[in-house]
Short mmCIF file of C-alpha atoms in Angstrom, two decimals:
data_model
loop_
_atom_site.label_atom_id
_atom_site.label_comp_id
_atom_site.label_asym_id
_atom_site.label_seq_id
_atom_site.Cartn_x
_atom_site.Cartn_y
_atom_site.Cartn_z
CA MET A 1079 -97.41 60.31 1.25
CA THR A 1080 -97.81 58.60 4.82
CA ASP A 1081 -95.40 60.64 7.78
CA ALA A 1082 -94.80 56.85 8.03
CA MET A 1083 -92.96 56.41 4.34
CA VAL A 1084 -91.47 59.79 3.84
CA SER A 1085 -87.77 59.59 6.09
CA ILE A 1086 -88.02 55.83 3.43
CA GLU A 1087 -88.76 58.01 0.34
CA ASP A 1088 -85.96 60.34 1.75
CA ARG A 1089 -83.20 57.65 1.61
CA ILE A 1090 -84.02 56.74 -1.68
CA ALA A 1091 -84.13 59.87 -2.61
CA ALA A 1092 -80.66 60.34 -1.41
CA ILE A 1093 -78.94 57.06 -2.78
CA LEU A 1094 -80.42 58.41 -5.84
CA ALA A 1095 -78.24 62.08 -5.68
CA ALA A 1096 -75.07 60.35 -4.99
CA PRO A 1097 -72.35 60.38 -7.34
CA THR A 1098 -71.51 57.07 -8.44
CA GLU A 1099 -68.41 57.12 -6.03
CA ALA A 1100 -70.13 57.38 -3.64
CA LEU A 1101 -72.06 54.47 -4.27
CA ALA A 1102 -69.53 52.25 -5.93
CA ALA A 1103 -67.19 52.56 -2.81
CA ARG A 1104 -69.88 51.10 -0.35
CA ALA A 1105 -71.42 49.34 -2.77
CA CYS A 1106 -72.83 46.05 -0.52
CA ALA A 1107 -73.55 48.13 2.14
CA HIS A 1108 -75.93 50.06 -0.32
CA ALA A 1109 -77.46 46.82 -1.30
CA ASP A 1110 -77.84 46.08 2.00
CA GLU A 1111 -79.67 48.65 3.47
CA LEU A 1112 -81.64 48.33 0.07
CA LEU A 1113 -83.17 45.37 0.81
CA LEU A 1114 -83.53 46.66 4.37
CA LEU A 1115 -85.26 49.89 3.29
CA GLY A 1116 -87.49 47.17 1.61
CA GLU A 1117 -88.32 45.19 4.64
CA THR A 1118 -88.97 47.93 6.82
CA ILE A 1119 -91.50 49.64 4.40
CA LEU A 1120 -93.28 45.87 4.14
CA GLU A 1121 -93.21 46.10 8.28
CA HIS A 1122 -95.20 49.68 8.28
CA TRP A 1123 -98.37 47.29 5.89
CA VAL A 1124 -97.53 44.23 7.66
CA ALA A 1125 -98.08 46.49 11.47
CA SER A 1126 -100.79 48.13 9.30
CA ARG A 1127 -103.04 45.16 9.53
CA GLY A 1128 -102.47 44.48 13.00
CA LEU A 1129 -99.55 41.41 12.38
CA VAL A 1130 -96.41 41.42 14.02
CA PRO A 1131 -93.80 41.45 11.21
CA THR A 1132 -92.01 38.04 10.91
CA GLY A 1133 -88.53 37.72 11.05
CA THR A 1134 -88.49 34.64 9.25
CA GLU A 1135 -87.00 34.18 5.60
CA VAL A 1136 -88.18 33.03 2.12
CA GLU A 1137 -85.57 31.63 0.10
CA GLY A 1138 -82.62 33.52 2.32
CA PHE A 1139 -84.58 36.96 2.47
CA ARG A 1140 -86.90 38.43 4.90
CA LEU A 1141 -88.48 40.24 2.52
CA LEU A 1142 -89.82 38.27 1.13
CA ALA A 1143 -90.97 36.40 4.41
CA LEU A 1144 -92.54 40.17 4.27
CA HIS A 1145 -94.31 39.53 1.63
CA ARG A 1146 -95.76 36.05 2.11
CA GLN A 1147 -97.44 37.31 5.37
CA GLY A 1148 -98.33 40.74 4.45
CA ALA A 1149 -99.75 38.59 0.90
CA GLN A 1150 -101.73 36.01 3.54
CA GLY A 1151 -105.25 37.04 2.37
CA GLU A 1152 -105.37 40.31 0.83
CA PRO A 1153 -104.10 38.51 -2.65
CA SER A 1154 -103.94 42.13 -3.87
CA PHE A 1155 -100.84 42.36 -2.26
CA ASN A 1156 -99.22 40.40 -4.48
CA ALA A 1157 -98.91 43.51 -7.56
CA CYS A 1158 -95.84 44.13 -5.47
CA ARG A 1159 -94.43 40.41 -5.57
CA GLU A 1160 -92.46 40.90 -8.22
CA THR A 1161 -90.98 44.07 -7.06
CA CYS A 1162 -90.32 42.31 -3.81
CA ARG A 1163 -87.98 39.72 -6.10
CA GLU A 1164 -86.41 42.71 -8.44
CA LEU A 1165 -85.79 44.60 -5.42
CA VAL A 1166 -83.66 40.71 -4.32
CA TYR A 1167 -81.60 40.61 -7.36
CA HIS A 1168 -80.92 44.04 -7.45
CA SER A 1169 -79.30 43.13 -4.17
CA ASN A 1170 -77.59 40.18 -5.92
CA LEU A 1171 -76.27 41.34 -8.13
CA VAL A 1172 -74.64 44.12 -6.06
CA ARG A 1173 -72.70 42.19 -3.95
CA GLY A 1174 -72.58 39.63 -6.66
CA GLU A 1175 -69.89 42.34 -8.46
CA PRO A 1176 -69.83 44.61 -6.16
CA SER A 1177 -66.59 46.39 -8.22
CA HIS A 1178 -68.42 46.09 -11.83
CA PRO A 1179 -68.34 48.85 -13.28
CA ALA A 1180 -71.90 49.57 -13.83
CA VAL A 1181 -73.19 49.33 -10.42
CA ALA A 1182 -73.91 52.74 -9.50
CA ARG A 1183 -76.39 52.14 -12.12
CA ARG A 1184 -77.60 48.74 -11.05
CA ILE A 1185 -78.31 50.20 -6.69
CA ARG A 1186 -79.90 53.08 -8.34
CA LEU A 1187 -82.29 51.07 -10.38
CA GLY A 1188 -82.34 49.45 -6.93
CA ALA A 1189 -83.18 52.75 -5.80
CA MET A 1190 -86.10 53.24 -8.19
CA VAL A 1191 -87.46 49.45 -7.22
CA ALA A 1192 -87.53 50.88 -3.34
CA ARG A 1193 -89.34 53.45 -4.58
CA HIS A 1194 -92.07 51.71 -6.61
CA LEU A 1195 -92.65 49.78 -3.38
CA SER A 1196 -92.78 52.08 -1.30
CA LEU A 1197 -95.64 54.46 -3.33
CA PHE A 1198 -97.56 51.14 -3.84
CA VAL A 1199 -97.85 50.79 -0.10
CA ASP A 1200 -97.88 54.31 1.25
CA GLY A 1201 -101.16 54.21 -2.21
CA LYS A 1202 -102.09 51.14 -0.18
CA LEU A 1203 -101.95 52.19 3.75
CA GLN A 1204 -104.20 55.63 1.77
CA GLN A 1205 -106.85 53.11 -0.61
CA ALA A 1206 -106.82 49.86 0.49
CA GLY A 1207 -108.50 48.85 -2.93
CA LEU A 1208 -104.70 49.76 -4.78
CA GLY A 1209 -104.29 46.65 -6.71
CA GLU A 1210 -107.80 44.74 -5.64
CA PHE A 1211 -109.77 45.02 -9.07
CA CYS A 1212 -107.04 44.06 -11.16
CA CYS A 1213 -104.29 41.39 -8.98
CA ALA A 1214 -106.91 39.97 -7.36
CA ALA A 1215 -110.24 40.20 -9.81
CA ARG A 1216 -111.56 40.98 -6.65
CA PRO A 1217 -114.87 43.77 -7.15
CA LEU A 1218 -114.23 46.71 -4.87
CA ARG A 1219 -117.72 47.13 -4.41
CA ALA A 1220 -119.15 43.90 -3.84
CA GLY A 1221 -120.85 44.43 -1.01
CA GLU A 1222 -122.71 47.36 -1.55
CA PRO A 1223 -126.72 47.85 -2.02
CA VAL A 1224 -127.57 47.50 -5.41
CA ALA A 1225 -129.65 49.88 -6.64
CA ALA A 1226 -133.39 48.12 -7.13
CA GLY A 1227 -133.47 45.84 -9.54
CA ALA A 1228 -130.11 45.60 -11.03
CA ALA A 1229 -129.51 42.91 -8.93
CA HIS A 1230 -129.35 39.99 -11.33
CA VAL A 1231 -131.53 37.46 -9.95
CA MET B 506 -97.24 28.17 -38.78
CA SER B 507 -98.80 27.33 -36.67
CA ALA B 508 -102.50 26.67 -38.23
CA PRO B 509 -104.78 26.57 -35.38
CA TYR B 510 -103.82 31.25 -34.85
CA GLN B 511 -103.77 31.60 -38.76
CA LYS B 512 -107.58 32.73 -38.33
CA VAL B 513 -108.87 33.48 -35.15
CA ALA B 514 -112.40 34.60 -33.63
CA TYR B 515 -111.41 38.83 -32.69
CA TYR B 516 -112.66 40.66 -29.81
CA PRO B 517 -111.50 44.17 -29.97
CA GLY B 518 -113.84 44.93 -26.97
CA CYS B 519 -115.41 48.90 -26.01
CA ALA B 520 -111.31 50.05 -25.06
CA LEU B 521 -110.28 49.40 -28.94
CA GLU B 522 -113.43 51.51 -30.09
CA GLY B 523 -112.31 54.79 -28.26
CA THR B 524 -108.94 55.77 -26.57
CA GLY B 525 -107.41 52.86 -27.61
CA HIS B 526 -108.14 53.05 -31.63
CA ALA B 527 -104.70 53.33 -32.04
CA TYR B 528 -104.00 49.92 -30.54
CA ASP B 529 -107.13 48.37 -32.56
CA ARG B 530 -105.69 49.81 -35.39
CA SER B 531 -102.39 49.38 -35.54
CA THR B 532 -102.79 44.80 -34.63
CA ARG B 533 -105.35 44.81 -37.41
CA ALA B 534 -102.78 46.03 -39.64
CA VAL B 535 -99.80 44.28 -38.09
CA GLY B 536 -102.07 41.22 -38.35
CA LYS B 537 -103.33 42.17 -42.19
CA ALA B 538 -98.77 42.43 -42.63
CA LEU B 539 -98.34 39.30 -41.97
CA GLY B 540 -101.27 36.76 -43.75
CA LEU B 541 -103.16 36.30 -40.35
CA GLU B 542 -106.54 36.48 -41.12
CA LEU B 543 -108.57 38.23 -37.42
CA VAL B 544 -112.99 37.68 -37.39
CA ASP B 545 -114.90 39.92 -35.19
CA LEU B 546 -117.11 38.34 -33.05
CA GLU B 547 -120.44 39.46 -33.96
CA HIS B 548 -122.19 41.18 -31.30
CA TRP B 549 -119.92 40.63 -29.34
CA ASN B 550 -120.26 42.43 -25.03
CA CYS B 551 -119.09 44.30 -22.89
CA CYS B 552 -116.21 41.67 -21.45
CA GLY B 553 -117.22 43.16 -17.67
CA ALA B 554 -114.50 44.74 -16.87
CA MET B 555 -114.02 47.15 -14.16
CA GLU B 556 -117.73 48.82 -13.88
CA VAL B 557 -119.77 45.01 -13.76
CA LYS B 558 -117.26 43.27 -11.93
CA ASN B 559 -116.95 45.54 -9.14
CA VAL B 560 -120.58 45.60 -8.65
CA ASP B 561 -121.31 42.13 -9.80
CA PRO B 562 -118.78 39.61 -10.29
CA LYS B 563 -120.59 36.90 -11.65
CA LEU B 564 -122.35 38.48 -14.09
CA GLN B 565 -119.21 39.99 -15.24
CA THR B 566 -118.59 36.12 -15.70
CA TYR B 567 -121.44 35.87 -17.65
CA LEU B 568 -121.33 38.87 -19.65
CA SER B 569 -117.42 37.38 -20.57
CA ALA B 570 -118.45 33.89 -21.09
CA ARG B 571 -121.38 35.26 -23.80
CA ASN B 572 -118.20 36.45 -26.19
CA LEU B 573 -117.02 33.50 -25.65
CA SER B 574 -120.33 31.15 -26.37
CA ILE B 575 -120.58 33.38 -29.36
CA ALA B 576 -116.65 32.53 -30.63
CA LYS B 577 -118.11 28.50 -30.62
CA ASP B 578 -121.26 29.40 -32.02
CA MET B 579 -119.16 31.07 -35.20
CA GLY B 580 -117.40 28.26 -35.75
CA PHE B 581 -113.67 29.33 -33.14
CA GLU B 582 -111.26 27.33 -30.94
CA THR B 583 -109.06 30.34 -30.39
CA VAL B 584 -110.19 33.78 -30.02
CA MET B 585 -107.70 37.04 -29.53
CA ALA B 586 -108.29 39.49 -27.02
CA PRO B 587 -105.37 42.25 -27.36
CA CYS B 588 -106.49 43.88 -24.33
CA ASN B 589 -105.09 43.33 -21.22
CA GLY B 590 -108.70 43.71 -19.40
CA CYS B 591 -110.63 41.68 -22.06
CA TYR B 592 -107.82 39.40 -21.73
CA HIS B 593 -108.09 38.98 -18.00
CA ASN B 594 -111.60 39.11 -17.98
CA LEU B 595 -112.43 36.58 -20.03
CA LYS B 596 -109.39 34.10 -18.95
CA LYS B 597 -111.38 34.72 -15.48
CA ALA B 598 -114.84 33.76 -16.92
CA GLU B 599 -113.44 29.90 -18.23
CA TYR B 600 -111.44 29.98 -14.70
CA ASP B 601 -114.85 30.32 -12.76
CA LEU B 602 -116.84 28.37 -14.66
CA ALA B 603 -114.38 26.11 -14.25
CA HIS B 604 -114.24 26.23 -10.62
CA ASP B 605 -117.25 27.54 -9.61
CA PRO B 606 -120.98 26.29 -8.65
CA ALA B 607 -122.88 29.59 -7.97
CA SER B 608 -120.97 31.58 -11.34
CA VAL B 609 -122.18 27.72 -13.43
CA GLU B 610 -126.22 28.21 -11.60
CA VAL B 611 -125.92 32.26 -12.62
CA ASN B 612 -124.25 31.74 -16.47
CA ARG B 613 -127.09 29.41 -16.74
CA ARG B 614 -129.48 30.85 -15.80
CA LEU B 615 -128.64 34.61 -17.75
CA THR B 616 -127.88 32.47 -21.15
CA ALA B 617 -131.76 31.01 -20.41
CA LYS B 618 -133.07 33.87 -20.41
CA ALA B 619 -131.12 35.85 -23.30
CA GLY B 620 -131.40 32.26 -25.35
CA HIS B 621 -128.38 31.77 -26.55
CA THR B 622 -125.64 28.83 -26.42
CA GLU B 623 -124.43 28.06 -23.15
CA TYR B 624 -120.37 28.43 -22.59
CA GLN B 625 -118.81 25.17 -21.33
CA PRO B 626 -115.64 26.01 -20.10
CA GLY B 627 -112.63 24.70 -22.45
CA GLU B 628 -114.53 25.04 -25.57
CA VAL B 629 -112.72 27.96 -26.37
CA THR B 630 -109.32 29.64 -26.26
CA THR B 631 -108.37 32.70 -25.00
CA ILE B 632 -104.99 34.75 -26.27
CA HIS B 633 -103.44 37.69 -25.96
CA ALA B 634 -102.87 39.74 -29.57
CA LEU B 635 -98.86 38.39 -28.06
CA ASP B 636 -99.72 34.69 -27.98
CA TRP B 637 -100.99 35.42 -31.30
CA ILE B 638 -97.92 36.75 -33.13
CA LYS B 639 -95.36 34.90 -30.93
CA GLN B 640 -97.24 31.27 -31.84
CA ALA B 641 -98.58 31.99 -35.63
CA ILE B 642 -95.43 33.67 -37.31
CA GLY B 643 -92.72 33.53 -34.13
CA GLU B 644 -89.45 35.39 -33.41
CA GLU B 645 -88.16 33.22 -36.66
CA GLY B 646 -91.14 34.16 -39.22
CA LEU B 647 -91.14 37.72 -38.04
CA LYS B 648 -87.44 38.19 -38.70
CA ALA B 649 -87.62 37.27 -42.28
CA ARG B 650 -90.05 40.10 -42.94
CA ILE B 651 -88.51 42.86 -41.21
CA ARG B 652 -88.31 45.65 -43.86
CA ASN B 653 -87.38 49.03 -41.68
CA SER B 654 -85.29 47.07 -37.82
CA LEU B 655 -85.97 49.39 -35.22
CA ALA B 656 -82.00 48.36 -34.49
CA GLY B 657 -80.59 50.64 -32.45
CA LEU B 658 -83.85 51.93 -30.80
CA LYS B 659 -83.61 51.44 -27.03
CA VAL B 660 -87.41 49.88 -25.64
CA ALA B 661 -88.73 49.61 -21.90
CA ASN B 662 -91.60 46.83 -22.39
CA TYR B 663 -94.50 47.64 -20.14
CA TYR B 664 -96.66 44.50 -19.73
CA GLY B 665 -98.45 45.69 -16.29
CA CYS B 666 -100.84 43.99 -14.47
CA MET B 667 -103.72 42.12 -15.50
CA TYR B 668 -101.29 40.33 -18.37
CA THR B 669 -100.05 37.52 -16.20
CA ARG B 670 -102.10 38.77 -12.30
CA PRO B 671 -104.12 36.83 -10.87
CA ARG B 672 -100.98 33.52 -11.83
CA HIS B 673 -104.15 31.21 -10.84
CA ILE B 674 -106.32 32.49 -14.17
CA PHE B 675 -103.29 32.43 -16.59
CA PRO B 676 -102.53 27.88 -16.04
CA GLU B 677 -101.26 27.79 -19.45
CA LYS B 678 -98.26 29.91 -17.85
CA ASP B 679 -94.85 29.69 -16.69
CA LYS B 680 -94.44 26.09 -18.25
CA GLY B 681 -90.82 26.17 -19.08
CA PRO B 682 -88.99 28.08 -21.95
CA ASN B 683 -91.48 28.27 -24.39
CA SER B 684 -94.27 28.99 -22.49
CA GLU B 685 -94.42 32.82 -21.24
CA SER B 686 -93.48 33.95 -17.19
CA THR B 687 -95.77 35.92 -14.95
CA LEU B 688 -93.10 36.75 -12.66
CA LYS B 689 -91.08 37.74 -16.02
CA PRO B 690 -92.82 37.90 -19.15
CA HIS B 691 -90.82 38.26 -22.09
CA PHE B 692 -93.04 37.86 -25.00
CA MET B 693 -93.01 41.12 -26.06
CA ASP B 694 -89.37 41.51 -25.71
CA ASP B 695 -88.82 38.71 -27.74
CA LEU B 696 -90.72 39.91 -30.78
CA LEU B 697 -89.17 43.15 -30.81
CA THR B 698 -85.71 42.23 -30.71
CA ALA B 699 -86.77 39.96 -33.36
CA ALA B 700 -87.44 43.43 -35.27
CA GLY B 701 -84.64 44.62 -34.40
CA ALA B 702 -84.70 46.48 -31.40
CA GLU B 703 -82.69 47.20 -28.69
CA CYS B 704 -85.58 46.01 -25.02
CA VAL B 705 -83.35 47.37 -22.42
CA GLU B 706 -83.31 45.47 -18.76
CA TYR B 707 -87.28 47.36 -16.93
CA PRO B 708 -87.35 45.96 -13.01
CA LEU B 709 -90.35 47.56 -13.15
CA LYS B 710 -92.94 45.81 -16.02
CA THR B 711 -95.23 44.60 -14.17
CA ALA B 712 -95.44 46.95 -11.43
CA CYS B 713 -98.39 49.15 -10.47
CA CYS B 714 -99.23 52.23 -12.56
CA GLY B 715 -102.52 52.96 -9.78
CA GLY B 716 -104.00 50.97 -12.68
CA ALA B 717 -108.27 51.12 -12.65
CA HIS B 718 -107.55 54.14 -9.72
CA SER B 719 -106.11 56.22 -12.10
CA LEU B 720 -109.09 58.80 -12.20
CA SER B 721 -110.89 57.98 -8.33
CA ASP B 722 -107.41 58.62 -6.69
CA ALA B 723 -104.91 60.67 -9.46
CA ASP B 724 -101.86 61.76 -7.15
CA THR B 725 -101.38 57.66 -5.83
CA SER B 726 -101.51 56.86 -9.48
CA THR B 727 -99.57 60.05 -11.24
CA ARG B 728 -96.78 59.03 -8.48
CA LEU B 729 -96.48 55.50 -9.98
CA VAL B 730 -96.54 56.12 -13.33
CA LEU B 731 -93.42 58.65 -13.00
CA ASN B 732 -91.35 56.42 -10.81
CA LEU B 733 -92.06 53.98 -14.25
CA LEU B 734 -91.43 57.03 -16.58
CA THR B 735 -88.17 57.77 -14.41
CA THR B 736 -87.34 54.92 -14.39
CA ALA B 737 -87.54 53.52 -18.17
CA GLU B 738 -85.40 56.47 -18.92
CA ALA B 739 -82.81 55.53 -15.99
CA CYS B 740 -82.29 52.35 -17.94
CA GLY B 741 -81.70 53.94 -21.30
CA ALA B 742 -84.99 53.06 -23.33
CA GLU B 743 -86.31 56.02 -25.39
CA VAL B 744 -89.37 53.69 -26.19
CA ILE B 745 -92.25 52.29 -23.28
CA ALA B 746 -93.71 49.53 -24.92
CA THR B 747 -97.35 48.77 -24.38
CA GLU B 748 -99.95 46.33 -24.42
CA CYS B 749 -102.43 46.71 -22.62
CA PRO B 750 -104.98 50.56 -23.91
CA THR B 751 -105.82 50.81 -20.29
CA CYS B 752 -101.90 51.09 -19.06
CA HIS B 753 -101.27 52.92 -22.08
CA THR B 754 -103.35 55.80 -22.00
CA GLY B 755 -102.47 55.78 -17.95
CA LEU B 756 -98.50 56.31 -18.22
CA GLU B 757 -99.79 59.43 -21.47
CA MET B 758 -101.87 60.45 -18.96
CA HIS B 759 -99.89 60.82 -16.10
CA GLN B 760 -97.15 62.08 -18.05
CA VAL B 761 -98.75 65.69 -18.56
CA ARG B 762 -99.45 65.54 -15.13
CA ALA B 763 -96.50 64.16 -13.28
CA GLU B 764 -94.96 67.25 -15.26
CA LYS B 765 -98.45 69.99 -15.05
CA VAL B 766 -98.66 69.18 -10.83
CA LEU B 767 -95.07 67.47 -10.11
CA GLY B 768 -93.58 69.53 -11.61
CA GLN B 769 -90.67 66.70 -13.42
CA LYS B 770 -90.40 66.29 -16.91
CA THR B 771 -90.06 62.94 -18.71
CA ARG B 772 -88.84 62.31 -22.75
CA VAL B 773 -90.05 58.61 -22.83
CA LYS B 774 -92.37 57.94 -25.15
CA ILE B 775 -95.46 55.75 -25.66
CA LEU B 776 -96.37 53.30 -28.00
CA TYR B 777 -98.38 50.01 -29.07
CA PHE B 778 -96.21 47.51 -29.50
CA THR B 779 -98.18 46.86 -32.56
CA GLN B 780 -97.46 49.94 -33.76
CA LEU B 781 -93.69 49.56 -33.66
CA LEU B 782 -94.39 45.96 -34.97
CA GLY B 783 -96.07 47.55 -37.67
CA MET B 784 -93.52 50.32 -38.74
CA ALA B 785 -91.08 47.68 -39.05
CA LEU B 786 -92.98 45.74 -41.25
CA GLY B 787 -92.74 48.81 -43.43
CA LEU B 788 -95.95 50.08 -42.63
CA SER B 789 -96.51 54.44 -42.48
CA ALA B 790 -96.86 55.44 -38.80
CA ARG B 791 -100.09 56.99 -40.28
CA LYS B 792 -101.37 53.95 -40.51
CA VAL B 793 -100.31 52.20 -36.36
CA GLY B 794 -102.17 54.77 -35.93
CA VAL B 795 -99.12 56.85 -33.88
CA GLN B 796 -101.21 60.07 -34.84
CA GLU B 797 -103.87 58.89 -32.34
CA ASN B 798 -101.41 58.49 -29.33
CA PHE B 799 -101.67 61.53 -26.96
CA SER B 800 -97.90 61.34 -26.66
CA ASP B 801 -96.32 62.48 -29.90
CA PRO B 802 -93.07 60.34 -31.02
CA SER B 803 -92.66 62.11 -33.77
CA ASP B 804 -88.61 63.72 -33.51
CA LEU B 805 -88.00 59.94 -32.67
CA LEU B 806 -89.09 58.42 -35.06
CA ARG B 807 -88.50 61.17 -37.55
CA ALA B 808 -84.56 60.96 -36.31
CA ARG B 809 -85.28 56.90 -36.73
CA ARG B 810 -86.08 57.07 -40.22
CA LEU B 811 -89.40 54.75 -38.83
CA GLY B 812 -93.34 55.10 -40.21
#
């Protein structure tokens, strides 16, 4: 795991390990923190491509704007499009019903979604080709020398 | 019953003859139990998945197009591919031949060299096994045929990536209530719910499992899969239902590896949706190939009186 992601992973692990009562008592704060963690994860990705992370919002969320920025010219980054939207959904769910009996469970599921985002981006930082083959339908080795006689033309 | 899908051309692809054999077996068994007819494509070839697409994507388009031309020559308008990789590649070939003149040119040249009918986009429709059962039988039709309900079985449905991505090769999706969603797919949820299962809300149903990197970057894949498994368990799932042999094998393989390498054991079982549907239709676990799975669900099936 890259250093950039270690502290984020630690924080997600702490949320997952927190007692139910502690999560429920600060439900909205945890919802906000999960979104902020997601934004921080995507900032690392955007910055790694030499760009300044956007401060704008899409549909009212900076996380979605960062995803859009991160996927420009990099369609494989759409592999985490749904994960970003699930994170927004879980944050909304918690914020919308902070006193719901299942609020701690919702925060934990949101944390697991954030963890997937972190794992995916960390994987992309180490292996840029992650998601290329499947999600972007793009070849991994196009442009590499083809063995003599193997070309179709 | 919808006539077009009552009898379709069947493209199993290579995975369903190898690691995903249980998926092939259960798909055929479910089709038979539902009174649907599958006719194997004659002399089908590789869709170009992984190996060919990685090196020469236009050659992959040709290989997939050849399978589509076989379906057309056999008189079919629809070909069903249960494997997400095959399904995706046939769809991609369809898209490329409709939008990319260079792909059309390569396809024309190789088709002439091989001496078969040139495939023209739009001649055959590619569907997934989920489309097939959903459209041909539907939830109500399925409910009427259930002999051994999955009642009480908590299932997380995992669709993987190639069933919905990239969105532009699936123009029929995201078209309203009766179409599939690329953001939150639901066809597998619909079918298994009709069979009595309790499908849990699973927030990672299309999240990355490492897929093509399963072997080359095993640690990345293991961590991604472990999170898919633990999240399914946190959602209350006893079973993860799959509809792709690559996802299925990856989940099974990295479940074992997560325990060995990371010391994290998960108990959730992994079954093809066709295996679950088959048992709900009254077929035995053996008939739907459960014994071929790497992950052993026999204790759960016994407890639930399935198979």
